[in-house]
CSV table of N, CA, C and O and ligand atoms in Angstrom, one decimal:
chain,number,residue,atom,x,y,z
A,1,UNK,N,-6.1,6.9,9.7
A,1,UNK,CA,-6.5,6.0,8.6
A,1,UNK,C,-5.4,4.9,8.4
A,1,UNK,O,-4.3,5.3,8.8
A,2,UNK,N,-5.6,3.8,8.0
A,2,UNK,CA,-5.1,2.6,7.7
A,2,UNK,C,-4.4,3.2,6.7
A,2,UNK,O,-4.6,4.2,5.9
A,3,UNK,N,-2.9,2.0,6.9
A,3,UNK,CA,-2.1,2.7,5.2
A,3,UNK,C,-1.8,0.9,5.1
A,3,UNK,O,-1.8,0.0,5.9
A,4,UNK,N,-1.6,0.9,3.9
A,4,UNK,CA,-1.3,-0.1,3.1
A,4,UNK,C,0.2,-0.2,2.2
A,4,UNK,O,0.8,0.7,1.6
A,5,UNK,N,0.4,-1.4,2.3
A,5,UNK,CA,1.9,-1.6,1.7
A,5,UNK,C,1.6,-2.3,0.8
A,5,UNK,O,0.8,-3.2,0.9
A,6,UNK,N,2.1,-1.9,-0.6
A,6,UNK,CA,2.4,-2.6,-2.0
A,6,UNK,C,3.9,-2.7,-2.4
A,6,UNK,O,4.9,-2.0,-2.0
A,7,UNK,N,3.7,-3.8,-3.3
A,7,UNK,CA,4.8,-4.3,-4.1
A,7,UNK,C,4.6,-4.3,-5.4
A,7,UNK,O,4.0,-5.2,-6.0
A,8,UNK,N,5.0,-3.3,-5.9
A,8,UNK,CA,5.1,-3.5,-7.5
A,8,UNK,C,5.4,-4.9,-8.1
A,8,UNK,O,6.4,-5.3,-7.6
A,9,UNK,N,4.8,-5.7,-8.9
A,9,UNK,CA,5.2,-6.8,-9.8
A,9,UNK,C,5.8,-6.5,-11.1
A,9,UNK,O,6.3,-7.4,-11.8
A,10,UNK,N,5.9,-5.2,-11.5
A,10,UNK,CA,6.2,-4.7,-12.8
A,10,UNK,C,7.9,-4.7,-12.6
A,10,UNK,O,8.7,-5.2,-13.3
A,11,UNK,N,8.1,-3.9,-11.2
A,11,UNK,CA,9.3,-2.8,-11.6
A,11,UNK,C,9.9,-3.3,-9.9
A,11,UNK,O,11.1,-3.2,-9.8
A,12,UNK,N,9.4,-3.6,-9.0
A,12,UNK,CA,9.5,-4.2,-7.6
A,12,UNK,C,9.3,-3.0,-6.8
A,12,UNK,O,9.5,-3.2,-5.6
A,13,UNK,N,9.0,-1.8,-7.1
A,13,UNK,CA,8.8,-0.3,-6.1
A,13,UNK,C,7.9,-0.9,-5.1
A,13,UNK,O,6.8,-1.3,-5.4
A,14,UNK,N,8.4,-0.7,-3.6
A,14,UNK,CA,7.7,-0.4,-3.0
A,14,UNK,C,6.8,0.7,-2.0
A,14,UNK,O,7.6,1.4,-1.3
A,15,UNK,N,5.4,1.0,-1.9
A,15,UNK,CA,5.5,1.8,-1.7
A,15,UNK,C,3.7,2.1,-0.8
A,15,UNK,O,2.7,1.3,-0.6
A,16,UNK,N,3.8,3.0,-0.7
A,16,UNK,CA,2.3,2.5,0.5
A,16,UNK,C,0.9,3.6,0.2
A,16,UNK,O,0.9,4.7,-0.4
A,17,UNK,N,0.2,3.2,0.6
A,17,UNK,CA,-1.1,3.8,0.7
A,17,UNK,C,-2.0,4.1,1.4
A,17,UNK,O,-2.7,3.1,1.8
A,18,UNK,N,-2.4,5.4,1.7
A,18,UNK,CA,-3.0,5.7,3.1
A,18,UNK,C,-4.5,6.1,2.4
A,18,UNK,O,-4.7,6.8,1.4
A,19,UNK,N,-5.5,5.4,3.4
A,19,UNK,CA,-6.8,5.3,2.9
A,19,UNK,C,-7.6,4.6,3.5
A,19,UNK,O,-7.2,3.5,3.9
A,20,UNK,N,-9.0,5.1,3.8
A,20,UNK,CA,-10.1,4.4,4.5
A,20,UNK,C,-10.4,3.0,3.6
A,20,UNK,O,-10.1,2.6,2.5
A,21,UNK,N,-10.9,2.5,4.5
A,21,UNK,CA,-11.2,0.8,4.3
A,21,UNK,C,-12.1,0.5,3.0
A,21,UNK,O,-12.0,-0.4,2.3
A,22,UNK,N,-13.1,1.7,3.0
A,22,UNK,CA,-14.1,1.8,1.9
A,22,UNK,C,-13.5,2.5,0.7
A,22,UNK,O,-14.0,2.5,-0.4
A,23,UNK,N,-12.3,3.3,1.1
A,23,UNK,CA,-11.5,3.4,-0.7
A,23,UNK,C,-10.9,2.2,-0.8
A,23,UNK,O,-10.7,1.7,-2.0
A,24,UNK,N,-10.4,1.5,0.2
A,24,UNK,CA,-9.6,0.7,-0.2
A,24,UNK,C,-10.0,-0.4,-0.9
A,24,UNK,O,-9.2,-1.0,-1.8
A,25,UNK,N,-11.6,-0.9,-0.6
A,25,UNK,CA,-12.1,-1.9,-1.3
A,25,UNK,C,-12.6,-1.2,-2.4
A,25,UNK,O,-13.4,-1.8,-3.0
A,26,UNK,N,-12.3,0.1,-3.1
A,26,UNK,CA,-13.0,0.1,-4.3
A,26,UNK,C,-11.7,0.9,-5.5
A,26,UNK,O,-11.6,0.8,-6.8
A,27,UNK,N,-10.8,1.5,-4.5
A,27,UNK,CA,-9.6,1.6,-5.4
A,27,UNK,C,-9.1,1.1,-6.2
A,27,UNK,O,-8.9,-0.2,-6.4
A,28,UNK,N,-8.8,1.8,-6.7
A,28,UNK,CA,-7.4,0.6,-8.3
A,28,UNK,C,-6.5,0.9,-8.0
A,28,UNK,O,-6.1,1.8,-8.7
A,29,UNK,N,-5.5,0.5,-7.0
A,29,UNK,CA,-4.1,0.8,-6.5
A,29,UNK,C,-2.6,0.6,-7.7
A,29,UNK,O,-2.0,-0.4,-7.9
A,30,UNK,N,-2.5,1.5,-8.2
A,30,UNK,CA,-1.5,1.8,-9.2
A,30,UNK,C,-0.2,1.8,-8.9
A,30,UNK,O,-0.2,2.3,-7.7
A,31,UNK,N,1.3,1.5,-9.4
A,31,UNK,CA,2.4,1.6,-8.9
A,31,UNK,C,2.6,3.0,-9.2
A,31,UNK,O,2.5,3.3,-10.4
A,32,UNK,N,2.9,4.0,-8.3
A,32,UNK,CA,3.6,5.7,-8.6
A,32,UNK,C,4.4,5.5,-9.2
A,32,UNK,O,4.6,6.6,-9.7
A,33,UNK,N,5.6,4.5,-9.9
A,33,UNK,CA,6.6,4.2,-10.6
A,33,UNK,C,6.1,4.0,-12.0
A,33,UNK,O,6.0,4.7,-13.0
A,34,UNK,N,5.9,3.2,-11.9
A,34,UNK,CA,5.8,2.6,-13.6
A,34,UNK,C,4.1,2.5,-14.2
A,34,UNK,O,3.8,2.0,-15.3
A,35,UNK,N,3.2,3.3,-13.1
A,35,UNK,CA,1.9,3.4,-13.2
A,35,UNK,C,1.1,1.7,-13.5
A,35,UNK,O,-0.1,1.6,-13.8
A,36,UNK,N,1.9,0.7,-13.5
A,36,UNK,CA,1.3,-0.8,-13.5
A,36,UNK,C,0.3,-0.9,-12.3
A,36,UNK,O,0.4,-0.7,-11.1
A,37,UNK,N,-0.8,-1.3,-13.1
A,37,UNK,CA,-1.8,-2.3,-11.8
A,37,UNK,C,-1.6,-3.6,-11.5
A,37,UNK,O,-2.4,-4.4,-11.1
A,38,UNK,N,-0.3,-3.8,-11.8
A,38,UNK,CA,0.0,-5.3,-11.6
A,38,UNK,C,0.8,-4.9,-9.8
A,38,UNK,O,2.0,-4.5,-9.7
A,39,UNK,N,0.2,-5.0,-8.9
A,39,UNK,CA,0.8,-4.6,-7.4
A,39,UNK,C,0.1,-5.7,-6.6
A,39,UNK,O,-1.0,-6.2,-6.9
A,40,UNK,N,1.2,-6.0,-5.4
A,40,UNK,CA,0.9,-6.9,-4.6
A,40,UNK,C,0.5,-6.6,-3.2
A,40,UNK,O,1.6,-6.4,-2.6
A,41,UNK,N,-0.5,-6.4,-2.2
A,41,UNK,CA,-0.2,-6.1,-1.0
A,41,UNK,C,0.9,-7.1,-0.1
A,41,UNK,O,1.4,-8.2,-0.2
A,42,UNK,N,1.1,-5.9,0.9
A,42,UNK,CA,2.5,-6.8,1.8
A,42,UNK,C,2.0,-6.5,2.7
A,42,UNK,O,1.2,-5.6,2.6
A,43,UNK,N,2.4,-7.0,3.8
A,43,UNK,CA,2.2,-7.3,5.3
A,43,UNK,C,2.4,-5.6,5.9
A,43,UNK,O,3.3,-4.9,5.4
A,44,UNK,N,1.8,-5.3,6.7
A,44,UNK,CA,1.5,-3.9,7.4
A,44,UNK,C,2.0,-3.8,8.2
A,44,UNK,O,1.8,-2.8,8.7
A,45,UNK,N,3.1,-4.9,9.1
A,45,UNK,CA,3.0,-5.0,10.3
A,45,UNK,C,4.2,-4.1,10.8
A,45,UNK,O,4.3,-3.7,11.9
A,46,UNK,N,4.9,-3.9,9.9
A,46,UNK,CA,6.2,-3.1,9.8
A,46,UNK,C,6.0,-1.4,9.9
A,46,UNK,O,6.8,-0.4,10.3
A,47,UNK,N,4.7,-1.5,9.5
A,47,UNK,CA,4.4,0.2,9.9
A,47,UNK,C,4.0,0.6,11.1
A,47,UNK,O,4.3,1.7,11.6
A,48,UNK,N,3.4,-0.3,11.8
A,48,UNK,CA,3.0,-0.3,12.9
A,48,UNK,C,4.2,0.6,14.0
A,48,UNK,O,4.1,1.5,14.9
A,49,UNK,N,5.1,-0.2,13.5
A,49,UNK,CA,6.6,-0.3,14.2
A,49,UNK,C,7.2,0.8,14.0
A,49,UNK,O,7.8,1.3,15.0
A,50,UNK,N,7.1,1.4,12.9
A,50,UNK,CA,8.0,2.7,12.3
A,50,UNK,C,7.2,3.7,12.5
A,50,UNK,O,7.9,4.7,12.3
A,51,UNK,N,5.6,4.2,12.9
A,51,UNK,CA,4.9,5.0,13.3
A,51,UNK,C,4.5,5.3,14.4
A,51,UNK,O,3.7,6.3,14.6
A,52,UNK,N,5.1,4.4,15.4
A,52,UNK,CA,5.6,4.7,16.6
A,52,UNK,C,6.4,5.8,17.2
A,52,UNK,O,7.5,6.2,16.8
A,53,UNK,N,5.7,6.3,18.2
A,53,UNK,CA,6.6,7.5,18.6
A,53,UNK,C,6.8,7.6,20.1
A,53,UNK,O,6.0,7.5,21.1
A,54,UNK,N,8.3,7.9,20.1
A,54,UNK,CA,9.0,7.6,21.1
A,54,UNK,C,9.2,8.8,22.0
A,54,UNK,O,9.8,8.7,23.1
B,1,LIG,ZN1,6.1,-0.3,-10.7
C-alpha cells in the first residue's frame, strides 16, 4: 500500500500514513500529535529511498 507524508501546520510533526488510494481520497488525515486537521501532504519521494532493501 501507498504511504503518505504529512506535515502538521499546527505543531510541525511529521509523520506518515499508510493507506489505499480509496481511503486516501476519503480520509480525514489528523496530526497523531496535536490531533489538528490542519496537515499538509509532502513529497513521498524520500520513502521510496528509505524502504529500500539492501
Ligand atoms: Zn500537530
Amino acid at each position: 500500500m501507498p504511504t503518505y507524508a504529512y506535515l502538521c501546520s499546527q505543531c510541525g510533526h511529521e509523520f506518515t500514513c499508510i493507506m489505499s488510494f480509496r481511503e486516501y481520497k476519503t480520509a480525514k488525515v489528523t496530526c497523531p500529535q496535536c490531533n489538528s486537521p490542519e496537515v499538509k501532504q509532502q513529497m513521498t519521494s524520500f520513502i521510496s529511498k528509505t524502504s529500500r532493501k539492501s
